[in-house]
Amino acid sequence: MTRTLLLFLLALLPLGGFAQQFTLIVVKENAQPADGATVKLMQANRQVSMIITNARGQARFQNIAQGTFSFSVTYTGYQPLTTRSYTIAENIKQDTIRIQALSTALKEVNITAKTPPVEVKQGKVIVNVDASVTNVGATVLEVLEKSPGVMVDRNGGISLQGKPGVLVMIDGKPTYLSGADLNNLLSSMSSTQVAQIELIANPTARYDASGNAGIINIKTKKNRQKGFNGSVTATAAQGVYFKTNNTLTLNYRAGRVSTFFNYNISRQKYLTNLYALRKYTGADGATTATLDQPSHFTGTLLNNTAKAGLDYEVSPKTTVGIVLGGTMIHREGNNTASARWLNSSGAADSVIATDNANNSRFKNGQLSLSLRHTISKTQDISADADWLHYNITSDQNFNNRLQTTGGYNESTRANIPTGINIFTGKADYTLKTDSDGQFQAGWKSAHSSTDNSAGYQNLNADQWTDDLTRSNHFLYSENIHAVYTQWERKRKAISYQLGLRYEHTDYHAHQLGNVLQKDSAFSRNYGSFFPSGYFSYQADTANSFTLTVSRRIDRPVYQTLNPFYFIINKYTYQTGNPYILPQYSWNLELSHQYKNLLTTTLSYSNINNYFSQIFLSDPTLAGILLYTQGNVGRTYIIGVSEAITASPTNWWTLTAQALYNYKKLSGFNGNHYTSDINQLNLNASNQFTIGKRFTGELSGFYTTRARNDVQERLYPTGQLSAGLGMSVLKKKATLKLSMRDIFYTNAMEGLTQFPNATEYFKIKRDSRVVVLAFTYRFGKTFKTAKRDNGVTDEMQRVGNG
C-alpha cells in the first residue's frame, strides 16, 4: 500500500507542466488590497480552481491549461465581478481589477449553507459554527466534541488528531485553564457567541511552543462593518431538563472609531449519570472484592459573559485598541451515589450511601491593550499588553452513611478557593522583503501566579474540626520568556516557511505547612529551541503538496504539581506530583490537496516523557486509590486522514473526514506497560438548500475504540443530529429547529487498569436535546476595510483551579 501511495504522489508531480502562470490582483475602490477575496479560475464555463487572495490582494494561479480563461471574484460587502477573458497567446501574466462596494445596505440575509461547516486550509481546519444548523443552542464544548479530529475525555482533557495536550485560546488570548476548569468554561459558553473554531495541528514559530497536539482557537463574533448594526439570539432547549442561551451583539463603526459589545446569558439544568465497577485482584489474578459505584449528578448553571472593545485610528498608520471582558459562572449541584462492596463470591458485604452538595463560582476579568503601527510600505510593528484574573471558589459537603446495623454517618466539608493572575507582554515586527518574501521576529514574556488553598473539616460530635491531614495551601509562580524569528517566501510553484523559537521557563512552588504537615518548596528552570516550518509545492492548478514539521512542549499545569489530596469520592482521591517533567514532541505531516475537494494527510508524532495517569496506594488510606500524573515513557502516533468537501448537486453540500491513528504507548508505572490501539474517527455533515427559505442538515460522528492513556481504553461512541432552518420577517431573521444525539448514543465508556484492580466506567449526560432558536439582525451593514483584531497567538496553560 505504501509503495502504491508513493507512486501515486510521484505521478502527480509533472501534471500541467507546460501551461501558464497568471496573477490576478484584487483591489478595492480606495486602491487598498482586498485581503481574503475569493477568486475562481473559470474555463469552459466551469470552475477549475479557487484561491483566496493574500494580504497584498494577490491570487496566483500556476500551470493554467491551454485555452481561454477568466476569473470570478467575490468579496463580502462588495459587488461580484467577472473579469474579461484571457488567452495564453496574449502573453499577459498579471492583471489588476477593482471591485466596488455595495451602494446600499444589504436588504436581506439568506441562510442557505453556502459557507461549508468545515474548511481545510493551509495549516489548519476551520469550523464555521453558524454554517451548521445543529450547532444552534449547543455549548462550545459540544461543538468541539463533534469537530473533526477532536476528542474530549472524562476528565475534560482535549485531544486533537489523536494527540493529547491542546492549547485552547479565545480570540487568540490565553484561557490559562485546563482540566475541570477549562471544561467548566467551555461547557458554559454558548455557540451563538462563536464565529469560527480554528484547529491548528502544527503552529508556526510565531505561536507559543506549548501544546503537543497544537492549538484550538475559538474566535468570537465581531462585525467590522460601517454604521450601527447587531443581532439578538434567543434559544430554548429541552432534553431531560430545560436549557436556554441568549446573546446580544452590538457594533458601531464610523470615522476613526470602531466599537463592539457582546453579552450572553445562559441558564441550564444539567444531568450526569456515572457508573463504575471496580474489581480488586490478588497476586494470582483472582477477584478478591468488587466495588459497585452508581452515581447521579444534577445541578443548575447560570453564566453571564460580557465583552466590549474599542479601536481608534490615531492616524492612517497607527491604531490603538482596548478590550474589556468578564465572565461569571455559578454552579449548584447535588451528587447522590452508593458504594456497594461485594466479596469474592459476589455477595454484598456493605453499602455506603454518599451525598455531595457542591456550590462553585467562577469569575474572570480581562484587560487588553494593543498598538498597531505601519512604519512603511514594507514594515509594520505591533505590541500587546494583557492582564487576566480568575477567581474560582468551590464549597463541597460530603456525607457518607454505612447502611447496616451499627453503621456510621461521616460528614466532611471543604472550601477550595483559587486565585490566578496572568500578565503578558509581546511585540512583533514584520518586514516584506519583496512581493514574494516576508521576515518576522518577535518577543513575548508571560508571568503567572496562583494561590490555591483547600480547607477540609470533619464533623465530630456535632462540632466541625479542621482536618489538617488533607488541608493545604499552595503558592505557584511561573515566568516564560520567548523570542522567535521566521522567514516565509513564495517563488513560482514553491512556497516555504522556516521558523525558530526559543523559550525559557522558570517556576517556584511553595506548599505551606501546618502543625501536622511540613513546609515544602521546589523550583525548576529550563530552556529549549523549537524549530518549525513547511514546504509547499503547487504541482498545477488542481494539486498541491505540503510537508510540515514542528517541535513542541507540554508543561505540567500547577494543579498537577500540587502534592495534596482532592476528594473525588470516599474511595478515590486525586493528588499532584511535584517531580513531573515537561513532555516534548516532534510532529511531521505530509499532505496532498486536490482543488478544494480532497485533502489527504499522513502524520507522525513522537512524544517523550509522556504524561500519563499514575495510580498509587497510600498505606495510611486503606482501600483508597490515588490518581496522579507522571512521566511514564514515550508514545508515537501514525495517522492517515482523508477530508472531502463536495457538492453532488446544487442543493446538497457534503463535508466529511476520516481519521485513522495507530498509537503505541509504553512506559513504567509500577510495572512495565506497553499498549497500542488502532482507532478511527469518522465525521460527516450534509447541508441541504430547500427552496429559497429553508436549510436542512444531517450530521454525525463515530469513534471506534480509542486510547488516550497507557492504562485506559475507551469504547466506541458517536451521535447523529439533524436540523432545519428558515428565514422569516423578510429575511431579517432566522428560525432554527434541531435535535442533537437523536438515538442517545453519545456515551463515554471504557476500562481502566489500576495496580491490582480494574475499573469499568460509563458516563451519560443530557445529550439528546431538541433546540429552537430565533435570531434577528438589525442595522445597516456596509463592508469596510479589513483590520487586524490586534491580538494573536497567546495561549492557555496554568491549570486547574
XYZ file of N, CA, C and O in Angstrom, residues 173-347:
700
model
N -6.346 34.745 22.720
C -5.948 35.038 24.096
C -5.910 33.760 24.913
O -6.641 32.817 24.653
N -5.085 33.726 25.948
C -4.984 32.514 26.765
C -6.217 32.337 27.633
O -6.741 33.303 28.179
N -6.687 31.105 27.761
C -7.666 30.819 28.813
C -6.938 30.540 30.123
O -7.496 30.736 31.197
N -5.692 30.055 30.023
C -4.881 29.695 31.192
C -5.602 28.729 32.115
O -5.447 28.779 33.331
N -6.396 27.841 31.544
C -7.105 26.835 32.319
C -6.902 25.479 31.664
O -6.600 25.385 30.482
N -7.116 24.428 32.417
C -7.088 23.080 31.869
C -8.002 22.212 32.714
O -8.540 22.641 33.734
N -8.209 20.978 32.250
C -8.977 20.025 33.017
C -10.373 20.509 33.352
O -11.113 21.021 32.507
N -10.752 20.350 34.641
C -12.122 20.631 35.081
C -12.510 22.084 34.866
O -13.651 22.389 34.490
N -11.590 23.026 35.099
C -11.939 24.440 34.965
C -12.118 24.844 33.506
O -13.000 25.637 33.177
N -11.281 24.312 32.618
C -11.467 24.574 31.191
C -12.783 23.951 30.720
O -13.544 24.563 29.960
N -13.060 22.736 31.186
C -14.316 22.076 30.863
C -15.505 22.904 31.349
O -16.504 23.064 30.642
N -15.392 23.472 32.546
C -16.452 24.313 33.109
C -16.698 25.544 32.248
O -17.848 25.907 31.955
N -15.616 26.182 31.791
C -15.746 27.381 30.960
C -16.381 27.063 29.610
O -17.340 27.727 29.188
N -15.874 26.038 28.917
C -16.354 25.730 27.571
C -17.773 25.152 27.590
O -18.541 25.351 26.649
N -18.131 24.423 28.656
C -19.480 23.874 28.744
C -20.491 24.920 29.188
O -21.699 24.665 29.178
N -20.015 26.110 29.557
C -20.906 27.214 29.926
C -21.003 28.254 28.818
O -21.827 29.158 28.891
N -20.168 28.148 27.807
C -20.080 29.141 26.736
C -20.971 28.729 25.571
O -20.899 27.607 25.079
N -21.841 29.631 25.108
C -22.798 29.316 24.062
C -22.153 29.391 22.681
O -21.329 30.259 22.399
N -22.577 28.500 21.791
C -22.085 28.515 20.412
C -22.525 29.774 19.671
O -21.903 30.157 18.674
N -23.591 30.436 20.134
C -24.048 31.660 19.472
C -23.050 32.804 19.620
O -23.136 33.792 18.898
N -22.101 32.683 20.542
C -21.063 33.698 20.712
C -19.913 33.516 19.726
O -19.075 34.406 19.591
N -19.860 32.368 19.050
C -18.658 31.963 18.312
C -18.895 32.025 16.813
O -19.913 31.543 16.309
N -17.942 32.594 16.079
C -17.990 32.626 14.616
C -17.272 31.422 14.028
O -17.811 30.714 13.181
N -16.035 31.183 14.473
C -15.230 30.086 13.941
C -14.429 29.436 15.057
O -14.155 30.050 16.095
N -14.049 28.179 14.820
C -13.093 27.477 15.673
C -11.972 26.984 14.760
O -12.219 26.247 13.810
N -10.741 27.426 15.049
C -9.581 27.022 14.253
C -8.870 25.860 14.938
O -8.542 25.939 16.123
N -8.637 24.795 14.192
C -7.893 23.631 14.672
C -6.540 23.638 13.969
O -6.458 23.357 12.769
N -5.474 23.975 14.702
C -4.146 24.170 14.111
C -3.219 23.095 14.670
O -2.767 23.169 15.814
N -2.940 22.081 13.873
C -2.149 20.947 14.353
C -0.662 21.273 14.464
O 0.026 20.761 15.355
N -0.143 22.121 13.566
C 1.289 22.456 13.571
C 1.470 23.965 13.454
O 1.711 24.489 12.365
N 1.372 24.694 14.564
C 1.531 26.151 14.524
C 2.955 26.549 14.153
O 3.907 25.792 14.340
N 3.106 27.767 13.635
C 4.422 28.276 13.255
C 5.148 28.823 14.474
O 4.621 28.852 15.588
N 6.384 29.297 14.252
C 7.220 29.788 15.350
C 6.643 31.039 16.004
O 6.994 31.367 17.130
N 5.761 31.752 15.320
C 5.150 32.945 15.904
C 4.257 32.584 17.093
O 4.024 33.391 17.976
N 3.749 31.362 17.103
C 2.903 30.899 18.199
C 3.758 30.315 19.323
O 4.878 29.845 19.103
N 3.191 30.282 20.533
C 3.850 29.602 21.643
C 4.120 28.160 21.270
O 3.366 27.533 20.520
N 5.194 27.603 21.844
C 5.562 26.214 21.554
C 4.741 25.222 22.358
O 4.836 24.020 22.136
N 3.939 25.691 23.292
C 3.168 24.804 24.157
C 2.074 24.093 23.375
O 1.490 24.651 22.448
N 1.805 22.852 23.773
C 0.727 22.092 23.157
C 1.231 21.090 22.159
O 1.424 21.402 20.986
N 1.447 19.843 22.599
C 1.936 18.813 21.685
C 1.001 18.600 20.507
O 1.438 18.340 19.390
N -0.312 18.700 20.767
C -1.281 18.430 19.712
C -1.614 19.661 18.892
O -2.308 19.568 17.887
N -1.137 20.827 19.307
C -1.409 22.049 18.569
C -2.348 22.980 19.312
O -2.373 23.008 20.552
N -3.132 23.744 18.559
C -3.930 24.840 19.110
C -5.382 24.712 18.668
O -5.666 24.346 17.526
N -6.288 25.033 19.578
C -7.689 25.264 19.240
C -7.982 26.717 19.574
O -7.911 27.117 20.741
N -8.271 27.521 18.552
C -8.537 28.949 18.738
C -10.018 29.216 18.485
O -10.510 29.029 17.370
N -10.718 29.654 19.524
C -12.153 29.934 19.447
C -12.325 31.419 19.155
O -11.979 32.267 19.981
N -12.842 31.742 17.970
C -12.982 33.128 17.544
C -14.426 33.584 17.729
O -15.341 33.065 17.078
N -14.625 34.526 18.656
C -15.971 35.021 18.903
C -16.390 35.984 17.797
O -15.564 36.479 17.021
N -17.685 36.268 17.740
C -18.218 37.073 16.651
C -17.828 38.531 16.799
O -17.950 39.121 17.871
N -17.352 39.110 15.698
C -17.032 40.534 15.621
C -17.496 41.029 14.258
O -17.280 40.370 13.255
N -18.097 42.183 14.229
C -18.582 42.761 12.975
C -17.874 44.089 12.763
O -18.032 45.015 13.558
N -17.093 44.190 11.686
C -16.330 45.414 11.426
C -16.927 46.195 10.265
O -16.217 46.840 9.504
N -18.233 46.127 10.136
C -18.903 46.845 9.070
C -19.324 48.239 9.532
O -19.585 48.471 10.703
N -19.400 49.135 8.575
C -19.641 50.547 8.874
C -21.059 50.767 9.391
O -21.991 50.088 8.992
N -21.202 51.743 10.306
C -22.506 52.092 10.838
C -22.825 51.315 12.092
O -21.955 50.722 12.742
N -24.105 51.337 12.469
C -24.561 50.621 13.657
C -25.338 49.386 13.217
O -26.233 49.460 12.386
N -24.990 48.238 13.781
C -25.690 47.003 13.471
C -25.517 46.026 14.612
O -24.694 46.217 15.514
N -26.287 44.973 14.564
C -26.198 43.982 15.625
C -27.167 42.854 15.406
O -27.836 42.747 14.376
N -27.253 41.980 16.398
C -28.173 40.848 16.336
C -28.517 40.412 17.742
O -27.777 40.665 18.696
N -29.649 39.752 17.854
C -30.075 39.167 19.120
C -30.529 37.744 18.841
O -31.208 37.478 17.846
N -30.117 36.809 19.688
C -30.473 35.409 19.534
C -31.072 34.881 20.835
O -30.491 35.083 21.914
N -32.226 34.240 20.730
C -32.871 33.603 21.880
C -33.022 32.121 21.577
O -33.472 31.745 20.490
N -32.632 31.280 22.540
C -32.626 29.833 22.330
C -33.317 29.135 23.487
O -33.047 29.438 24.656
N -34.177 28.195 23.158
C -34.816 27.340 24.160
C -34.537 25.892 23.784
O -34.684 25.495 22.632
N -34.107 25.096 24.764
C -33.740 23.703 24.504
C -34.357 22.804 25.568
O -34.465 23.190 26.734
N -34.732 21.596 25.157
C -35.312 20.644 26.084
C -34.669 19.282 25.900
O -34.734 18.678 24.835
N -33.998 18.828 26.939
C -33.526 17.458 26.991
C -34.308 16.773 28.098
O -35.531 16.826 28.144
N -33.591 16.145 29.024
C -34.266 15.726 30.247
C -34.711 16.964 31.013
O -35.799 17.006 31.592
N -33.862 18.003 30.974
C -34.168 19.273 31.627
C -34.137 20.412 30.612
O -33.595 20.291 29.519
N -34.690 21.560 31.002
C -34.784 22.733 30.137
C -33.481 23.535 30.195
O -32.828 23.628 31.237
N -33.128 24.163 29.047
C -31.924 24.977 28.940
C -32.229 26.182 28.065
O -33.052 26.095 27.151
N -31.540 27.292 28.305
C -31.720 28.464 27.457
C -30.406 29.224 27.326
O -29.623 29.310 28.278
N -30.155 29.752 26.113
C -28.998 30.599 25.818
C -29.479 31.824 25.066
O -30.248 31.708 24.108
N -29.016 33.012 25.462
C -29.464 34.250 24.828
C -28.267 35.178 24.652
O -27.478 35.374 25.583
N -28.149 35.738 23.443
C -26.966 36.536 23.099
C -27.373 37.839 22.423
O -28.261 37.856 21.566
N -26.683 38.919 22.806
C -26.854 40.232 22.178
C -25.506 40.686 21.649
O -24.500 40.667 22.375
N -25.463 41.098 20.376
C -24.237 41.605 19.758
C -24.509 42.977 19.169
O -25.452 43.153 18.398
N -23.673 43.966 19.530
C -23.810 45.332 19.025
C -22.479 45.779 18.440
O -21.415 45.506 19.014
N -22.524 46.484 17.299
C -21.319 47.005 16.651
C -21.593 48.410 16.128
O -22.684 48.703 15.635
N -20.575 49.254 16.255
C -20.691 50.600 15.693
C -19.333 51.014 15.152
O -18.303 50.891 15.829
N -19.346 51.500 13.901
C -18.097 51.972 13.301
C -18.379 53.201 12.460
O -19.245 53.191 11.584
N -17.650 54.243 12.756
C -17.772 55.493 11.999
C -16.474 56.263 12.136
O -15.915 56.384 13.231
N -15.971 56.787 11.030
C -14.739 57.566 11.068
C -13.577 56.735 11.584
O -13.301 55.645 11.087
N -12.928 57.235 12.613
C -11.748 56.560 13.153
C -12.074 55.591 14.280
O -11.174 54.935 14.812
N -13.331 55.514 14.669
C -13.705 54.736 15.844
C -14.473 53.486 15.438
O -15.364 53.527 14.590
N -14.104 52.355 16.049
C -14.820 51.096 15.866
C -15.021 50.474 17.243
O -14.061 50.310 18.005
N -16.273 50.149 17.592
C -16.565 49.585 18.901
C -17.459 48.353 18.745
O -18.162 48.194 17.751
N -17.429 47.513 19.766
C -18.340 46.370 19.794
C -18.698 46.043 21.244
O -17.969 46.384 22.184
N -19.834 45.381 21.409
C -20.270 44.915 22.724
C -21.026 43.605 22.532
O -21.942 43.518 21.709
N -20.620 42.584 23.278
C -21.286 41.279 23.237
C -21.706 40.888 24.650
O -20.937 41.062 25.605
N -22.922 40.357 24.767
C -23.398 39.889 26.076
C -24.133 38.571 25.889
O -24.919 38.416 24.958
N -23.857 37.625 26.774
C -24.523 36.333 26.719
C -24.969 35.928 28.116
O -24.226 36.083 29.083
N -26.196 35.434 28.209
C -26.692 34.865 29.457
C -27.281 33.502 29.148
O -28.054 33.344 28.194
N -26.877 32.507 29.893
C -27.394 31.156 29.686
C -27.721 30.536 31.034
O -27.060 30.801 32.045
N -28.737 29.725 31.021
C -29.147 29.010 32.232
C -29.552 27.603 31.832
O -30.282 27.414 30.860
N -29.083 26.636 32.562
C -29.422 25.261 32.243
C -29.384 24.395 33.483
O -28.701 24.693 34.464
N -30.177 23.345 33.438
C -30.093 22.306 34.457
C -29.387 21.126 33.812
O -29.750 20.701 32.722
N -28.372 20.621 34.466
C -27.563 19.570 33.855
C -27.769 18.235 34.577
O -28.273 18.168 35.701
N -27.334 17.195 33.897
C -27.504 15.833 34.394
C -26.330 14.990 33.932
O -25.945 15.038 32.770
N -25.762 14.221 34.845
C -24.713 13.259 34.513
C -24.940 11.996 35.334
O -25.084 12.052 36.558
N -24.981 10.865 34.655
C -25.043 9.566 35.323
C -23.724 8.843 35.101
O -23.281 8.679 33.959
N -23.089 8.440 36.196
C -21.801 7.755 36.135
C -21.930 6.400 36.821
O -22.388 6.317 37.963
N -21.526 5.369 36.093
C -21.489 4.044 36.700
C -20.056 3.526 36.637
O -19.401 3.599 35.587
N -19.540 3.032 37.766
C -18.190 2.475 37.816
C -18.230 1.147 38.558
O -18.886 1.019 39.604
N -17.535 0.159 38.024
C -17.430 -1.158 38.639
C -15.947 -1.495 38.778
O -15.264 -1.762 37.795
N -15.459 -1.439 40.006
C -14.034 -1.669 40.277
C -13.850 -3.068 40.854
O -14.503 -3.437 41.831
N -12.927 -3.838 40.256
C -12.627 -5.182 40.724
C -11.193 -5.235 41.225
O -10.257 -4.900 40.494
N -11.026 -5.700 42.491
C -9.707 -5.854 43.092
C -9.260 -7.310 42.908
O -10.057 -8.247 43.059
N -7.983 -7.481 42.563
C -7.463 -8.822 42.305
C -6.288 -9.119 43.212
O -5.552 -8.215 43.650
N -6.097 -10.404 43.499
C -4.972 -10.845 44.298
C -3.767 -11.149 43.430
O -3.757 -10.918 42.217
N -2.727 -11.708 44.074
C -1.496 -11.997 43.352
C -1.709 -13.036 42.259
O -0.996 -13.061 41.247
N -2.711 -13.902 42.442
C -2.981 -14.931 41.450
C -3.924 -14.469 40.347
O -4.289 -15.229 39.454
N -4.357 -13.188 40.408
C -5.244 -12.642 39.403
C -6.711 -12.857 39.683
O -7.567 -12.348 38.945
N -7.043 -13.595 40.740
C -8.445 -13.841 41.071
C -9.053 -12.612 41.744
O -8.375 -11.871 42.466
N -10.364 -12.403 41.518
C -11.060 -11.270 42.103
C -11.258 -11.492 43.596
O -11.813 -12.510 44.023
N -10.786 -10.549 44.405
C -10.926 -10.638 45.862
C -12.077 -9.794 46.382
O -12.650 -10.100 47.424
N -12.419 -8.717 45.681
C -13.524 -7.855 46.106
C -13.970 -7.026 44.920
O -13.206 -6.784 43.975
N -15.222 -6.588 44.968
C -15.791 -5.771 43.900
C -16.478 -4.565 44.516
O -17.186 -4.687 45.525
N -16.247 -3.401 43.916
C -16.878 -2.167 44.377
C -17.793 -1.657 43.269
O -17.338 -1.256 42.206
N -19.099 -1.682 43.520
C -20.121 -1.257 42.573
C -20.524 0.180 42.922
O -20.998 0.435 44.038
N -20.331 1.145 41.962
C -20.486 2.563 42.296
C -21.362 3.297 41.279
O -20.844 3.900 40.338
N -22.669 3.284 41.418
C -23.517 4.157 40.594
C -23.600 5.554 41.213
O -23.719 5.701 42.431
N -23.544 6.593 40.359
C -23.611 7.980 40.835
C -24.550 8.772 39.937
O -24.648 8.513 38.732
N -25.197 9.757 40.541
C -26.164 10.583 39.821
C -25.898 12.044 40.177
O -25.975 12.432 41.350
N -25.565 12.862 39.145
C -25.247 14.276 39.344
C -26.334 15.132 38.698
O -26.654 14.943 37.516
N -26.871 16.069 39.419
C -27.770 17.066 38.848
C -27.396 18.427 39.409
O -26.777 18.535 40.476
N -27.787 19.480 38.716
C -27.485 20.822 39.206
C -27.938 21.878 38.220
O -28.454 21.575 37.137
N -27.736 23.115 38.588
C -28.084 24.241 37.728
C -26.842 25.070 37.460
O -25.920 25.130 38.290
N -26.835 25.698 36.304
C -25.704 26.527 35.891
C -26.238 27.842 35.344
O -27.142 27.857 34.518
N -25.670 28.949 35.819
C -26.010 30.283 35.315
C -24.724 30.963 34.873
O -23.776 31.078 35.650
N -24.693 31.402 33.611
C -23.494 32.023 33.042
C -23.831 33.405 32.506
O -24.776 33.571 31.736
N -23.077 34.410 32.916
C -23.154 35.756 32.361
C -21.780 36.128 31.826
O -20.788 36.086 32.557
N -21.722 36.495 30.540
C -20.460 36.882 29.905
C -20.652 38.185 29.147
O -21.623 38.332 28.399
N -19.743 39.123 29.345
C -19.787 40.398 28.628
C -18.393 40.730 28.112
O -17.386 40.438 28.763
N -18.350 41.336 26.916
C -17.082 41.737 26.328
C -17.297 42.976 25.484
O -18.270 43.066 24.730
N -16.424 43.967 25.639
C -16.534 45.220 24.893
C -15.146 45.655 24.445
O -14.149 45.416 25.126
N -15.092 46.299 23.293
C -13.807 46.753 22.777
C -13.934 48.006 21.941
O -15.012 48.327 21.436
N -12.819 48.714 21.830
C -12.765 49.944 21.035
C -11.421 50.018 20.331
O -10.369 49.815 20.952
N -11.455 50.315 19.032
C -10.255 50.607 18.241
C -10.334 52.064 17.780
O -11.394 52.524 17.340
N -9.197 52.755 17.881
C -9.158 54.155 17.450
C -7.962 54.360 16.533
O -6.819 54.013 16.879
N -8.227 54.908 15.341
C -7.163 55.197 14.387
C -6.553 56.558 14.711
O -7.115 57.598 14.386
N -5.418 56.522 15.390
C -4.726 57.767 15.726
C -4.298 58.493 14.462
O -4.354 59.713 14.372
N -3.883 57.720 13.473
C -3.501 58.232 12.164
C -3.709 57.109 11.166
O -3.987 55.963 11.561
N -3.579 57.378 9.866
C -3.736 56.289 8.894
C -2.765 55.139 9.114
O -3.006 54.027 8.647
N -1.671 55.391 9.843
C -0.673 54.349 10.055
C -0.714 53.733 11.449
O -0.049 52.721 11.690
N -1.448 54.314 12.363
C -1.398 53.874 13.757
C -2.801 53.662 14.312
O -3.659 54.530 14.184
N -2.998 52.504 14.926
C -4.268 52.174 15.566
C -4.000 51.644 16.967
O -3.099 50.823 17.172
N -4.774 52.136 17.942
C -4.687 51.627 19.308
C -6.032 50.987 19.655
O -7.078 51.369 19.115
N -5.996 50.024 20.550
C -7.218 49.326 20.902
C -7.244 48.919 22.357
O -6.202 48.777 23.010
N -8.453 48.746 22.883
C -8.656 48.269 24.250
C -9.836 47.309 24.249
O -10.831 47.521 23.547
N -9.708 46.233 24.999
C -10.776 45.248 25.153
C -10.948 44.955 26.636
O -9.969 44.726 27.354
N -12.194 44.982 27.110
C -12.541 44.633 28.477
C -13.532 43.477 28.432
O -14.442 43.460 27.594
N -13.378 42.527 29.333
C -14.297 41.405 29.338
C -14.389 40.761 30.699
O -13.518 40.931 31.562
N -15.459 40.024 30.904
C -15.636 39.330 32.165
C -16.654 38.219 32.045
O -17.547 38.245 31.194
N -16.501 37.214 32.912
C -17.399 36.058 32.945
C -17.724 35.720 34.385
O -16.835 35.741 35.252
N -18.995 35.400 34.647
C -19.417 34.904 35.953
C -20.243 33.639 35.746
O -21.260 33.663 35.052
N -19.783 32.539 36.327
C -20.474 31.257 36.210
C -20.786 30.746 37.614
O -19.892 30.662 38.464
N -22.031 30.416 37.852
C -22.434 29.893 39.159
C -23.050 28.507 38.958
O -24.015 28.348 38.221
N -22.461 27.521 39.609
C -22.966 26.152 39.557
C -23.403 25.703 40.946
O -22.666 25.878 41.916
N -24.566 25.108 41.013
C -25.024 24.458 42.238
C -25.431 23.049 41.880
O -26.276 22.850 40.990
N -24.831 22.059 42.526
C -25.108 20.692 42.154
C -25.256 19.768 43.342
O -24.839 20.084 44.465
N -25.867 18.627 43.100
C -26.022 17.578 44.099
C -25.630 16.249 43.473
O -25.976 15.961 42.325
N -24.923 15.455 44.246
C -24.479 14.150 43.798
C -24.949 13.120 44.802
O -24.670 13.237 45.997
N -25.674 12.141 44.317
C -26.044 11.009 45.162
C -25.381 9.776 44.585
O -25.416 9.536 43.368
N -24.754 8.998 45.448
C -24.011 7.827 44.994
C -24.080 6.745 46.053
O -24.363 7.006 47.234
N -23.808 5.539 45.611
C -23.691 4.433 46.558
C -22.474 3.608 46.190
O -22.120 3.491 45.008
N -21.844 3.072 47.205
C -20.694 2.190 47.022
C -21.030 0.865 47.685
O -21.161 0.779 48.913
N -21.210 -0.164 46.857
C -21.625 -1.472 47.363
C -20.458 -2.435 47.252
O -19.997 -2.745 46.145
N -19.944 -2.884 48.400
C -18.831 -3.816 48.431
C -19.353 -5.246 48.305
O -20.258 -5.652 49.033
N -18.777 -5.992 47.345
C -19.132 -7.390 47.149
C -17.905 -8.252 47.434
O -16.780 -7.888 47.069
N -18.119 -9.376 48.082
C -16.988 -10.260 48.356
C -16.670 -11.118 47.136
O -17.280 -10.966 46.075
N -15.716 -12.020 47.279
C -15.250 -12.803 46.125
C -16.337 -13.682 45.536
O -16.276 -14.058 44.364
N -17.367 -14.017 46.319
C -18.464 -14.840 45.798
C -19.596 -13.988 45.237
O -20.588 -14.532 44.746
N -19.479 -12.654 45.306
C -20.484 -11.769 44.747
C -21.547 -11.323 45.725
O -22.469 -10.593 45.351
N -21.461 -11.738 46.977
C -22.441 -11.326 47.981
C -22.081 -9.950 48.534
O -20.899 -9.600 48.655
